[in-house]
Amino acid sequence: MRKLFYLLNLCFLYLCSGCTTTEMGGCKNAIVVFKYMGDGNSDIFSDFIANVTYFVYDADGIQVASGRMEPADLSLNRGFQLRLGEGDYEVVCWGNLEHYCQAVDTEKKDEAHVLNIAHSSGREAQTGDPLYYGKTSFRVADAEGKTTATITFHSAHITIWAYTKGVTDYDEGGVNRPPVFHIGGFDSRYDFECNCGGMPLSFYPEAVYKKEYMVSMARCEVPRFNEHTTSLLKVYKQSDYKLLEVVQLEKFIADNSIEISGKEEVTIPILFDFQGLGVEVRIPSWEEIGVKPEW
């Protein structure tokens, strides 16, 4: 069914390309289509990517076109068309570039990058966008013919779920306040080859307390990293900012045999279970937190 939908989208792009030279300066001759396979063999683009921001560069790395496709656009066309002259081109796409991140200095590909908006403005970052990245190169050999290119997206983020049990921190009204989570040690920007860099970035994801499960939780979308990350997850008591526990993500990943390299969709759930004077740090079961951890 997904394959049929993908083919129909491609056909739709072709059928809608009719134009006149007078009206449009020539028909749209370059067709770019999207796909995302995840960790399987089926196209699951629509399950994970809500919008696409694209940038088209010529052989000298100068931007010649850009645009954005919202969910309504992608429901009709899994890609875009444009008119290009003869020559070599490269298209760079970012999926889900929306609330927390932005692309800047995009006029030249070598200078373009994606950064976290809060971090770049000196504010505390809560999270990032669940980014996906894709690019492709193609040549328009004949401006009056059709050139079709496919962009296969890849994940540019990792999802971290942080949970605590057994932490009591009541306010004046008797409401238990969730702790403060600090996740630090990440690269703060991507260039347009999807390479990480920039000044170190920390996140303070918004936490909530679920009374029915007596669990506090926070979700954070962080830039992609590997199994040898130096990042730390710290838990603080909200009322007096007392440090309760620290976990090294590299050690937690190794201890729990979590796979990152070679995988597209990576979710890391971490539970701090405070028991008396001690704490156990482990992967939670969904029964105890009320939300099934996603992998």
PDB file of C-alpha atoms in Angstrom:
ATOM      1  CA  MET A   1       0.000   0.000   0.000  1.00  0.00           C
ATOM      2  CA  ARG A   2       2.830   2.409   0.856  1.00  0.00           C
ATOM      3  CA  LYS A   3       4.550   1.597  -2.422  1.00  0.00           C
ATOM      4  CA  LEU A   4       1.349   2.329  -4.349  1.00  0.00           C
ATOM      5  CA  PHE A   5       0.923   5.636  -2.503  1.00  0.00           C
ATOM      6  CA  TYR A   6       4.530   6.566  -3.309  1.00  0.00           C
ATOM      7  CA  LEU A   7       4.035   5.791  -7.025  1.00  0.00           C
ATOM      8  CA  LEU A   8       0.792   7.777  -7.130  1.00  0.00           C
ATOM      9  CA  ASN A   9       2.586  10.759  -5.623  1.00  0.00           C
ATOM     10  CA  LEU A  10       5.282  10.520  -8.279  1.00  0.00           C
ATOM     11  CA  CYS A  11       2.688  10.304 -11.041  1.00  0.00           C
ATOM     12  CA  PHE A  12       0.883  13.304  -9.592  1.00  0.00           C
ATOM     13  CA  LEU A  13       4.073  15.336  -9.746  1.00  0.00           C
ATOM     14  CA  TYR A  14       4.412  14.572 -13.427  1.00  0.00           C
ATOM     15  CA  LEU A  15       0.778  15.201 -14.290  1.00  0.00           C
ATOM     16  CA  CYS A  16       0.763  18.587 -12.569  1.00  0.00           C
ATOM     17  CA  SER A  17       3.841  19.845 -14.401  1.00  0.00           C
ATOM     18  CA  GLY A  18       2.009  21.286 -17.409  1.00  0.00           C
ATOM     19  CA  CYS A  19       2.722  24.962 -18.115  1.00  0.00           C
ATOM     20  CA  THR A  20       3.420  27.479 -20.834  1.00  0.00           C
ATOM     21  CA  THR A  21       6.704  29.236 -21.479  1.00  0.00           C
ATOM     22  CA  THR A  22       4.926  32.603 -21.414  1.00  0.00           C
ATOM     23  CA  GLU A  23       3.383  31.982 -18.003  1.00  0.00           C
ATOM     24  CA  MET A  24       6.264  30.327 -16.195  1.00  0.00           C
ATOM     25  CA  GLY A  25       9.432  30.915 -18.198  1.00  0.00           C
ATOM     26  CA  GLY A  26       9.456  27.222 -19.114  1.00  0.00           C
ATOM     27  CA  CYS A  27       8.025  24.089 -17.547  1.00  0.00           C
ATOM     28  CA  LYS A  28       9.291  22.812 -14.232  1.00  0.00           C
ATOM     29  CA  ASN A  29      11.892  20.339 -15.331  1.00  0.00           C
ATOM     30  CA  ALA A  30      13.411  19.110 -12.027  1.00  0.00           C
ATOM     31  CA  ILE A  31      11.404  16.746  -9.826  1.00  0.00           C
ATOM     32  CA  VAL A  32      12.629  15.797  -6.341  1.00  0.00           C
ATOM     33  CA  VAL A  33      10.839  13.087  -4.365  1.00  0.00           C
ATOM     34  CA  PHE A  34      11.277  12.055  -0.721  1.00  0.00           C
ATOM     35  CA  LYS A  35      11.447   8.765   1.135  1.00  0.00           C
ATOM     36  CA  TYR A  36      12.398   7.519   4.597  1.00  0.00           C
ATOM     37  CA  MET A  37      12.921   3.826   5.238  1.00  0.00           C
ATOM     38  CA  GLY A  38      13.682   3.951   8.957  1.00  0.00           C
ATOM     39  CA  ASP A  39      15.106   0.654  10.166  1.00  0.00           C
ATOM     40  CA  GLY A  40      13.011  -1.491   7.829  1.00  0.00           C
ATOM     41  CA  ASN A  41      12.287  -2.074   4.173  1.00  0.00           C
ATOM     42  CA  SER A  42       9.147   0.050   3.818  1.00  0.00           C
ATOM     43  CA  ASP A  43       8.819   3.757   3.205  1.00  0.00           C
ATOM     44  CA  ILE A  44       7.580   5.262   6.488  1.00  0.00           C
ATOM     45  CA  PHE A  45       8.120   8.908   5.609  1.00  0.00           C
ATOM     46  CA  SER A  46       4.662  10.084   6.657  1.00  0.00           C
ATOM     47  CA  ASP A  47       4.957   8.392  10.061  1.00  0.00           C
ATOM     48  CA  PHE A  48       7.943  10.472  11.163  1.00  0.00           C
ATOM     49  CA  ILE A  49       8.371  13.565   8.994  1.00  0.00           C
ATOM     50  CA  ALA A  50       5.695  16.264   9.182  1.00  0.00           C
ATOM     51  CA  ASN A  51       7.322  19.006   7.107  1.00  0.00           C
ATOM     52  CA  VAL A  52      10.350  19.517   4.880  1.00  0.00           C
ATOM     53  CA  THR A  53      12.501  22.605   4.355  1.00  0.00           C
ATOM     54  CA  TYR A  54      14.644  22.363   1.234  1.00  0.00           C
ATOM     55  CA  PHE A  55      17.557  24.299  -0.261  1.00  0.00           C
ATOM     56  CA  VAL A  56      18.864  23.955  -3.828  1.00  0.00           C
ATOM     57  CA  TYR A  57      22.482  24.860  -4.642  1.00  0.00           C
ATOM     58  CA  ASP A  58      24.322  25.171  -7.932  1.00  0.00           C
ATOM     59  CA  ALA A  59      27.749  23.732  -8.724  1.00  0.00           C
ATOM     60  CA  ASP A  60      29.410  26.643  -6.899  1.00  0.00           C
ATOM     61  CA  GLY A  61      27.409  26.037  -3.717  1.00  0.00           C
ATOM     62  CA  ILE A  62      25.248  29.145  -4.205  1.00  0.00           C
ATOM     63  CA  GLN A  63      21.568  28.864  -3.289  1.00  0.00           C
ATOM     64  CA  VAL A  64      19.298  29.079  -6.323  1.00  0.00           C
ATOM     65  CA  ALA A  65      16.014  28.028  -4.709  1.00  0.00           C
ATOM     66  CA  SER A  66      14.475  27.123  -1.377  1.00  0.00           C
ATOM     67  CA  GLY A  67      11.079  26.260  -0.003  1.00  0.00           C
ATOM     68  CA  ARG A  68       9.070  24.548   2.675  1.00  0.00           C
ATOM     69  CA  MET A  69       6.469  21.813   2.427  1.00  0.00           C
ATOM     70  CA  GLU A  70       3.896  21.640   5.202  1.00  0.00           C
ATOM     71  CA  PRO A  71       1.829  18.556   6.133  1.00  0.00           C
ATOM     72  CA  ALA A  72      -0.957  19.520   3.720  1.00  0.00           C
ATOM     73  CA  ASP A  73       1.555  19.807   0.868  1.00  0.00           C
ATOM     74  CA  LEU A  74       3.196  16.474   1.674  1.00  0.00           C
ATOM     75  CA  SER A  75      -0.172  14.715   1.826  1.00  0.00           C
ATOM     76  CA  LEU A  76      -0.592  15.560  -1.865  1.00  0.00           C
ATOM     77  CA  ASN A  77       2.972  15.508  -3.173  1.00  0.00           C
ATOM     78  CA  ARG A  78       5.863  13.577  -1.643  1.00  0.00           C
ATOM     79  CA  GLY A  79       8.329  16.049  -3.096  1.00  0.00           C
ATOM     80  CA  PHE A  80       8.585  19.244  -5.136  1.00  0.00           C
ATOM     81  CA  GLN A  81       9.243  20.587  -8.645  1.00  0.00           C
ATOM     82  CA  LEU A  82      11.106  23.594  -9.964  1.00  0.00           C
ATOM     83  CA  ARG A  83      12.582  25.054 -13.099  1.00  0.00           C
ATOM     84  CA  LEU A  84      16.371  24.830 -13.399  1.00  0.00           C
ATOM     85  CA  GLY A  85      18.826  25.630 -16.139  1.00  0.00           C
ATOM     86  CA  GLU A  86      21.316  23.111 -17.438  1.00  0.00           C
ATOM     87  CA  GLY A  87      24.006  22.284 -14.879  1.00  0.00           C
ATOM     88  CA  ASP A  88      24.858  20.436 -11.686  1.00  0.00           C
ATOM     89  CA  TYR A  89      22.810  20.864  -8.517  1.00  0.00           C
ATOM     90  CA  GLU A  90      22.625  19.665  -4.938  1.00  0.00           C
ATOM     91  CA  VAL A  91      19.503  19.622  -2.775  1.00  0.00           C
ATOM     92  CA  VAL A  92      19.697  19.652   1.041  1.00  0.00           C
ATOM     93  CA  CYS A  93      16.538  18.911   3.045  1.00  0.00           C
ATOM     94  CA  TRP A  94      15.674  19.078   6.729  1.00  0.00           C
ATOM     95  CA  GLY A  95      12.617  17.315   8.066  1.00  0.00           C
ATOM     96  CA  ASN A  96      10.733  18.705  11.109  1.00  0.00           C
ATOM     97  CA  LEU A  97      12.714  21.946  11.227  1.00  0.00           C
ATOM     98  CA  GLU A  98      10.019  23.746  13.139  1.00  0.00           C
ATOM     99  CA  HIS A  99       9.747  24.895  16.752  1.00  0.00           C
ATOM    100  CA  TYR A 100      13.196  24.727  18.356  1.00  0.00           C
ATOM    101  CA  CYS A 101      15.737  24.809  15.539  1.00  0.00           C
ATOM    102  CA  GLN A 102      16.371  26.972  12.486  1.00  0.00           C
ATOM    103  CA  ALA A 103      18.584  27.085   9.402  1.00  0.00           C
ATOM    104  CA  VAL A 104      20.783  30.186   9.037  1.00  0.00           C
ATOM    105  CA  ASP A 105      23.315  31.583   6.540  1.00  0.00           C
ATOM    106  CA  THR A 106      21.820  29.388   3.843  1.00  0.00           C
ATOM    107  CA  GLU A 107      22.853  31.509   0.843  1.00  0.00           C
ATOM    108  CA  LYS A 108      26.105  29.534   0.561  1.00  0.00           C
ATOM    109  CA  LYS A 109      26.079  25.820   1.294  1.00  0.00           C
ATOM    110  CA  ASP A 110      29.513  25.860   2.956  1.00  0.00           C
ATOM    111  CA  GLU A 111      28.329  28.499   5.443  1.00  0.00           C
ATOM    112  CA  ALA A 112      24.831  27.148   6.087  1.00  0.00           C
ATOM    113  CA  HIS A 113      23.997  25.415   9.342  1.00  0.00           C
ATOM    114  CA  VAL A 114      21.135  24.426  11.641  1.00  0.00           C
ATOM    115  CA  LEU A 115      21.188  25.552  15.259  1.00  0.00           C
ATOM    116  CA  ASN A 116      19.040  25.506  18.373  1.00  0.00           C
ATOM    117  CA  ILE A 117      17.191  28.837  18.605  1.00  0.00           C
ATOM    118  CA  ALA A 118      17.226  29.116  22.407  1.00  0.00           C
ATOM    119  CA  HIS A 119      20.882  28.170  22.724  1.00  0.00           C
ATOM    120  CA  SER A 120      21.986  30.625  20.032  1.00  0.00           C
ATOM    121  CA  SER A 121      20.161  33.457  21.797  1.00  0.00           C
ATOM    122  CA  GLY A 122      21.684  32.716  25.212  1.00  0.00           C
ATOM    123  CA  ARG A 123      18.593  31.117  26.740  1.00  0.00           C
ATOM    124  CA  GLU A 124      18.180  27.676  28.319  1.00  0.00           C
ATOM    125  CA  ALA A 125      17.175  25.132  25.699  1.00  0.00           C
ATOM    126  CA  GLN A 126      14.377  22.741  26.643  1.00  0.00           C
ATOM    127  CA  THR A 127      14.671  20.409  23.683  1.00  0.00           C
ATOM    128  CA  GLY A 128      15.369  20.284  19.965  1.00  0.00           C
ATOM    129  CA  ASP A 129      13.276  19.292  16.990  1.00  0.00           C
ATOM    130  CA  PRO A 130      13.159  15.595  15.953  1.00  0.00           C
ATOM    131  CA  LEU A 131      15.243  16.358  12.876  1.00  0.00           C
ATOM    132  CA  TYR A 132      15.741  14.308   9.734  1.00  0.00           C
ATOM    133  CA  TYR A 133      18.305  15.070   7.037  1.00  0.00           C
ATOM    134  CA  GLY A 134      18.598  14.219   3.389  1.00  0.00           C
ATOM    135  CA  LYS A 135      20.519  15.375   0.331  1.00  0.00           C
ATOM    136  CA  THR A 136      21.060  14.434  -3.279  1.00  0.00           C
ATOM    137  CA  SER A 137      23.003  15.645  -6.303  1.00  0.00           C
ATOM    138  CA  PHE A 138      21.834  15.605  -9.913  1.00  0.00           C
ATOM    139  CA  ARG A 139      22.535  17.095 -13.323  1.00  0.00           C
ATOM    140  CA  VAL A 140      20.088  18.841 -15.600  1.00  0.00           C
ATOM    141  CA  ALA A 141      21.506  17.874 -18.984  1.00  0.00           C
ATOM    142  CA  ASP A 142      18.578  19.155 -21.010  1.00  0.00           C
ATOM    143  CA  ALA A 143      16.532  22.093 -19.751  1.00  0.00           C
ATOM    144  CA  GLU A 144      13.601  21.003 -21.895  1.00  0.00           C
ATOM    145  CA  GLY A 145      13.619  17.449 -20.566  1.00  0.00           C
ATOM    146  CA  LYS A 146      12.754  15.961 -17.185  1.00  0.00           C
ATOM    147  CA  THR A 147      15.224  15.234 -14.394  1.00  0.00           C
ATOM    148  CA  THR A 148      14.089  13.235 -11.376  1.00  0.00           C
ATOM    149  CA  ALA A 149      16.026  12.776  -8.129  1.00  0.00           C
ATOM    150  CA  THR A 150      15.195  10.949  -4.901  1.00  0.00           C
ATOM    151  CA  ILE A 151      16.193  12.078  -1.422  1.00  0.00           C
ATOM    152  CA  THR A 152      16.424   9.384   1.242  1.00  0.00           C
ATOM    153  CA  PHE A 153      16.151  10.900   4.703  1.00  0.00           C
ATOM    154  CA  HIS A 154      18.120   9.814   7.776  1.00  0.00           C
ATOM    155  CA  SER A 155      17.539  10.534  11.447  1.00  0.00           C
ATOM    156  CA  ALA A 156      19.483  13.492  12.862  1.00  0.00           C
ATOM    157  CA  HIS A 157      18.254  13.202  16.440  1.00  0.00           C
ATOM    158  CA  ILE A 158      17.955  10.851  19.417  1.00  0.00           C
ATOM    159  CA  THR A 159      15.031  10.853  21.850  1.00  0.00           C
ATOM    160  CA  ILE A 160      15.809  10.678  25.573  1.00  0.00           C
ATOM    161  CA  TRP A 161      13.077   9.954  28.116  1.00  0.00           C
ATOM    162  CA  ALA A 162      14.057  10.693  31.728  1.00  0.00           C
ATOM    163  CA  TYR A 163      11.981   9.389  34.659  1.00  0.00           C
ATOM    164  CA  THR A 164      12.211   9.518  38.446  1.00  0.00           C
ATOM    165  CA  LYS A 165      10.430   7.490  41.130  1.00  0.00           C
ATOM    166  CA  GLY A 166      10.613   8.021  44.874  1.00  0.00           C
ATOM    167  CA  VAL A 167      11.452  11.741  44.778  1.00  0.00           C
ATOM    168  CA  THR A 168       9.218  13.856  47.053  1.00  0.00           C
ATOM    169  CA  ASP A 169       9.382  17.631  46.877  1.00  0.00           C
ATOM    170  CA  TYR A 170       6.035  19.076  47.965  1.00  0.00           C
ATOM    171  CA  ASP A 171       5.120  22.731  47.549  1.00  0.00           C
ATOM    172  CA  GLU A 172       2.956  24.774  49.948  1.00  0.00           C
ATOM    173  CA  GLY A 173      -0.191  23.346  48.395  1.00  0.00           C
ATOM    174  CA  GLY A 174       0.906  19.752  48.893  1.00  0.00           C
ATOM    175  CA  VAL A 175       1.697  19.182  45.194  1.00  0.00           C
ATOM    176  CA  ASN A 176       4.761  17.103  44.435  1.00  0.00           C
ATOM    177  CA  ARG A 177       7.114  19.058  42.193  1.00  0.00           C
ATOM    178  CA  PRO A 178       9.000  17.193  39.462  1.00  0.00           C
ATOM    179  CA  PRO A 179      12.795  17.346  39.615  1.00  0.00           C
ATOM    180  CA  VAL A 180      14.934  19.376  37.232  1.00  0.00           C
ATOM    181  CA  PHE A 181      16.621  17.334  34.503  1.00  0.00           C
ATOM    182  CA  HIS A 182      19.842  18.614  32.955  1.00  0.00           C
ATOM    183  CA  ILE A 183      21.163  16.845  29.853  1.00  0.00           C
ATOM    184  CA  GLY A 184      24.485  18.271  28.729  1.00  0.00           C
ATOM    185  CA  GLY A 185      27.458  17.726  26.491  1.00  0.00           C
ATOM    186  CA  PHE A 186      25.994  17.881  22.978  1.00  0.00           C
ATOM    187  CA  ASP A 187      27.096  19.595  19.800  1.00  0.00           C
ATOM    188  CA  SER A 188      24.968  22.660  19.162  1.00  0.00           C
ATOM    189  CA  ARG A 189      24.773  22.816  15.376  1.00  0.00           C
ATOM    190  CA  TYR A 190      24.737  20.853  12.139  1.00  0.00           C
ATOM    191  CA  ASP A 191      26.356  21.954   8.907  1.00  0.00           C
ATOM    192  CA  PHE A 192      24.648  21.099   5.627  1.00  0.00           C
ATOM    193  CA  GLU A 193      26.552  17.825   5.392  1.00  0.00           C
ATOM    194  CA  CYS A 194      24.871  16.868   8.702  1.00  0.00           C
ATOM    195  CA  ASN A 195      28.159  17.063  10.592  1.00  0.00           C
ATOM    196  CA  CYS A 196      27.874  18.180  14.229  1.00  0.00           C
ATOM    197  CA  GLY A 197      29.883  20.952  15.830  1.00  0.00           C
ATOM    198  CA  GLY A 198      29.660  24.270  17.633  1.00  0.00           C
ATOM    199  CA  MET A 199      29.742  25.272  21.280  1.00  0.00           C
ATOM    200  CA  PRO A 200      28.575  22.649  23.821  1.00  0.00           C
ATOM    201  CA  LEU A 201      24.819  22.533  24.282  1.00  0.00           C
ATOM    202  CA  SER A 202      22.745  21.592  27.343  1.00  0.00           C
ATOM    203  CA  PHE A 203      19.034  20.929  27.664  1.00  0.00           C
ATOM    204  CA  TYR A 204      16.616  21.471  30.532  1.00  0.00           C
ATOM    205  CA  PRO A 205      13.548  19.559  29.332  1.00  0.00           C
ATOM    206  CA  GLU A 206      10.176  20.368  30.860  1.00  0.00           C
ATOM    207  CA  ALA A 207       9.210  17.724  33.434  1.00  0.00           C
ATOM    208  CA  VAL A 208       5.776  16.719  34.694  1.00  0.00           C
ATOM    209  CA  TYR A 209       4.666  14.633  37.653  1.00  0.00           C
ATOM    210  CA  LYS A 210       2.138  11.856  37.023  1.00  0.00           C
ATOM    211  CA  LYS A 211       0.364  11.345  40.324  1.00  0.00           C
ATOM    212  CA  GLU A 212      -1.363   8.115  39.285  1.00  0.00           C
ATOM    213  CA  TYR A 213       2.013   6.433  38.730  1.00  0.00           C
ATOM    214  CA  MET A 214       4.037   8.550  41.200  1.00  0.00           C
ATOM    215  CA  VAL A 215       6.527   9.182  38.408  1.00  0.00           C
ATOM    216  CA  SER A 216       8.093  12.371  37.055  1.00  0.00           C
ATOM    217  CA  MET A 217       9.033  12.384  33.395  1.00  0.00           C
ATOM    218  CA  ALA A 218      10.584  14.541  30.697  1.00  0.00           C
ATOM    219  CA  ARG A 219      11.211  14.038  26.986  1.00  0.00           C
ATOM    220  CA  CYS A 220      14.107  15.610  25.116  1.00  0.00           C
ATOM    221  CA  GLU A 221      15.106  15.508  21.441  1.00  0.00           C
ATOM    222  CA  VAL A 222      18.891  15.865  21.280  1.00  0.00           C
ATOM    223  CA  PRO A 223      21.382  16.029  18.377  1.00  0.00           C
ATOM    224  CA  ARG A 224      22.620  12.692  17.098  1.00  0.00           C
ATOM    225  CA  PHE A 225      25.525  11.108  19.008  1.00  0.00           C
ATOM    226  CA  ASN A 226      27.263   7.720  19.092  1.00  0.00           C
ATOM    227  CA  GLU A 227      27.862   5.080  21.755  1.00  0.00           C
ATOM    228  CA  HIS A 228      30.960   6.902  23.018  1.00  0.00           C
ATOM    229  CA  THR A 229      29.239  10.144  23.933  1.00  0.00           C
ATOM    230  CA  THR A 230      30.542  12.179  26.858  1.00  0.00           C
ATOM    231  CA  SER A 231      27.060  13.518  27.635  1.00  0.00           C
ATOM    232  CA  LEU A 232      25.670  13.464  31.179  1.00  0.00           C
ATOM    233  CA  LEU A 233      22.140  13.342  32.566  1.00  0.00           C
ATOM    234  CA  LYS A 234      21.780  15.016  35.954  1.00  0.00           C
ATOM    235  CA  VAL A 235      18.770  15.126  38.282  1.00  0.00           C
ATOM    236  CA  TYR A 236      18.241  18.015  40.703  1.00  0.00           C
ATOM    237  CA  LYS A 237      15.618  18.595  43.380  1.00  0.00           C
ATOM    238  CA  GLN A 238      13.512  21.525  42.225  1.00  0.00           C
ATOM    239  CA  SER A 239      13.060  23.328  45.547  1.00  0.00           C
ATOM    240  CA  ASP A 240      16.723  23.707  46.547  1.00  0.00           C
ATOM    241  CA  TYR A 241      18.509  22.519  43.369  1.00  0.00           C
ATOM    242  CA  LYS A 242      20.247  19.748  45.280  1.00  0.00           C
ATOM    243  CA  LEU A 243      21.977  17.282  42.958  1.00  0.00           C
ATOM    244  CA  LEU A 244      20.296  13.906  43.363  1.00  0.00           C
ATOM    245  CA  GLU A 245      22.074  11.721  40.798  1.00  0.00           C
ATOM    246  CA  VAL A 246      24.236  11.755  37.655  1.00  0.00           C
ATOM    247  CA  VAL A 247      24.421   9.171  34.885  1.00  0.00           C
ATOM    248  CA  GLN A 248      27.017   8.951  32.137  1.00  0.00           C
ATOM    249  CA  LEU A 249      25.149   8.171  28.935  1.00  0.00           C
ATOM    250  CA  GLU A 250      28.105   6.220  27.532  1.00  0.00           C
ATOM    251  CA  LYS A 251      28.076   3.857  30.513  1.00  0.00           C
ATOM    252  CA  PHE A 252      24.277   3.532  30.530  1.00  0.00           C
ATOM    253  CA  ILE A 253      24.305   2.697  26.807  1.00  0.00           C
ATOM    254  CA  ALA A 254      26.998   0.059  27.299  1.00  0.00           C
ATOM    255  CA  ASP A 255      25.415  -1.461  30.416  1.00  0.00           C
ATOM    256  CA  ASN A 256      22.067  -1.831  28.672  1.00  0.00           C
ATOM    257  CA  SER A 257      23.365  -2.894  25.230  1.00  0.00           C
ATOM    258  CA  ILE A 258      21.618   0.003  23.475  1.00  0.00           C
ATOM    259  CA  GLU A 259      22.319   0.163  19.747  1.00  0.00           C
ATOM    260  CA  ILE A 260      22.892   3.535  18.075  1.00  0.00           C
ATOM    261  CA  SER A 261      25.311   3.123  15.172  1.00  0.00           C
ATOM    262  CA  GLY A 262      23.545   1.768  12.123  1.00  0.00           C
ATOM    263  CA  LYS A 263      20.087   2.547  13.497  1.00  0.00           C
ATOM    264  CA  GLU A 264      17.761   5.328  12.422  1.00  0.00           C
ATOM    265  CA  GLU A 265      15.191   5.478  15.231  1.00  0.00           C
ATOM    266  CA  VAL A 266      16.866   5.586  18.654  1.00  0.00           C
ATOM    267  CA  THR A 267      15.008   6.192  21.909  1.00  0.00           C
ATOM    268  CA  ILE A 268      16.764   5.935  25.284  1.00  0.00           C
ATOM    269  CA  PRO A 269      14.501   5.679  28.381  1.00  0.00           C
ATOM    270  CA  ILE A 270      16.265   6.171  31.727  1.00  0.00           C
ATOM    271  CA  LEU A 271      14.623   5.662  35.116  1.00  0.00           C
ATOM    272  CA  PHE A 272      16.100   6.966  38.367  1.00  0.00           C
ATOM    273  CA  ASP A 273      14.421   4.805  41.000  1.00  0.00           C
ATOM    274  CA  PHE A 274      15.148   6.278  44.434  1.00  0.00           C
ATOM    275  CA  GLN A 275      14.807   3.635  47.124  1.00  0.00           C
ATOM    276  CA  GLY A 276      15.607   4.754  50.666  1.00  0.00           C
ATOM    277  CA  LEU A 277      19.142   6.138  50.673  1.00  0.00           C
ATOM    278  CA  GLY A 278      20.081   4.589  47.333  1.00  0.00           C
ATOM    279  CA  VAL A 279      19.086   4.940  43.693  1.00  0.00           C
ATOM    280  CA  GLU A 280      18.861   2.409  40.877  1.00  0.00           C
ATOM    281  CA  VAL A 281      19.379   3.687  37.350  1.00  0.00           C
ATOM    282  CA  ARG A 282      17.865   1.410  34.707  1.00  0.00           C
ATOM    283  CA  ILE A 283      15.574   1.049  31.725  1.00  0.00           C
ATOM    284  CA  PRO A 284      11.985   1.199  33.022  1.00  0.00           C
ATOM    285  CA  SER A 285       9.144  -1.138  32.216  1.00  0.00           C
ATOM    286  CA  TRP A 286       6.101   0.548  30.731  1.00  0.00           C
ATOM    287  CA  GLU A 287       3.844  -0.787  33.498  1.00  0.00           C
ATOM    288  CA  GLU A 288       5.652   1.225  36.173  1.00  0.00           C
ATOM    289  CA  ILE A 289       5.741   4.527  34.299  1.00  0.00           C
ATOM    290  CA  GLY A 290       2.389   4.378  32.502  1.00  0.00           C
ATOM    291  CA  VAL A 291       3.954   5.081  29.096  1.00  0.00           C
ATOM    292  CA  LYS A 292       5.519   2.397  26.950  1.00  0.00           C
ATOM    293  CA  PRO A 293       9.112   3.413  26.083  1.00  0.00           C
ATOM    294  CA  GLU A 294       9.564   3.696  22.316  1.00  0.00           C
ATOM    295  CA  TRP A 295      12.522   2.006  20.616  1.00  0.00           C
TER     296      TRP A 295
END
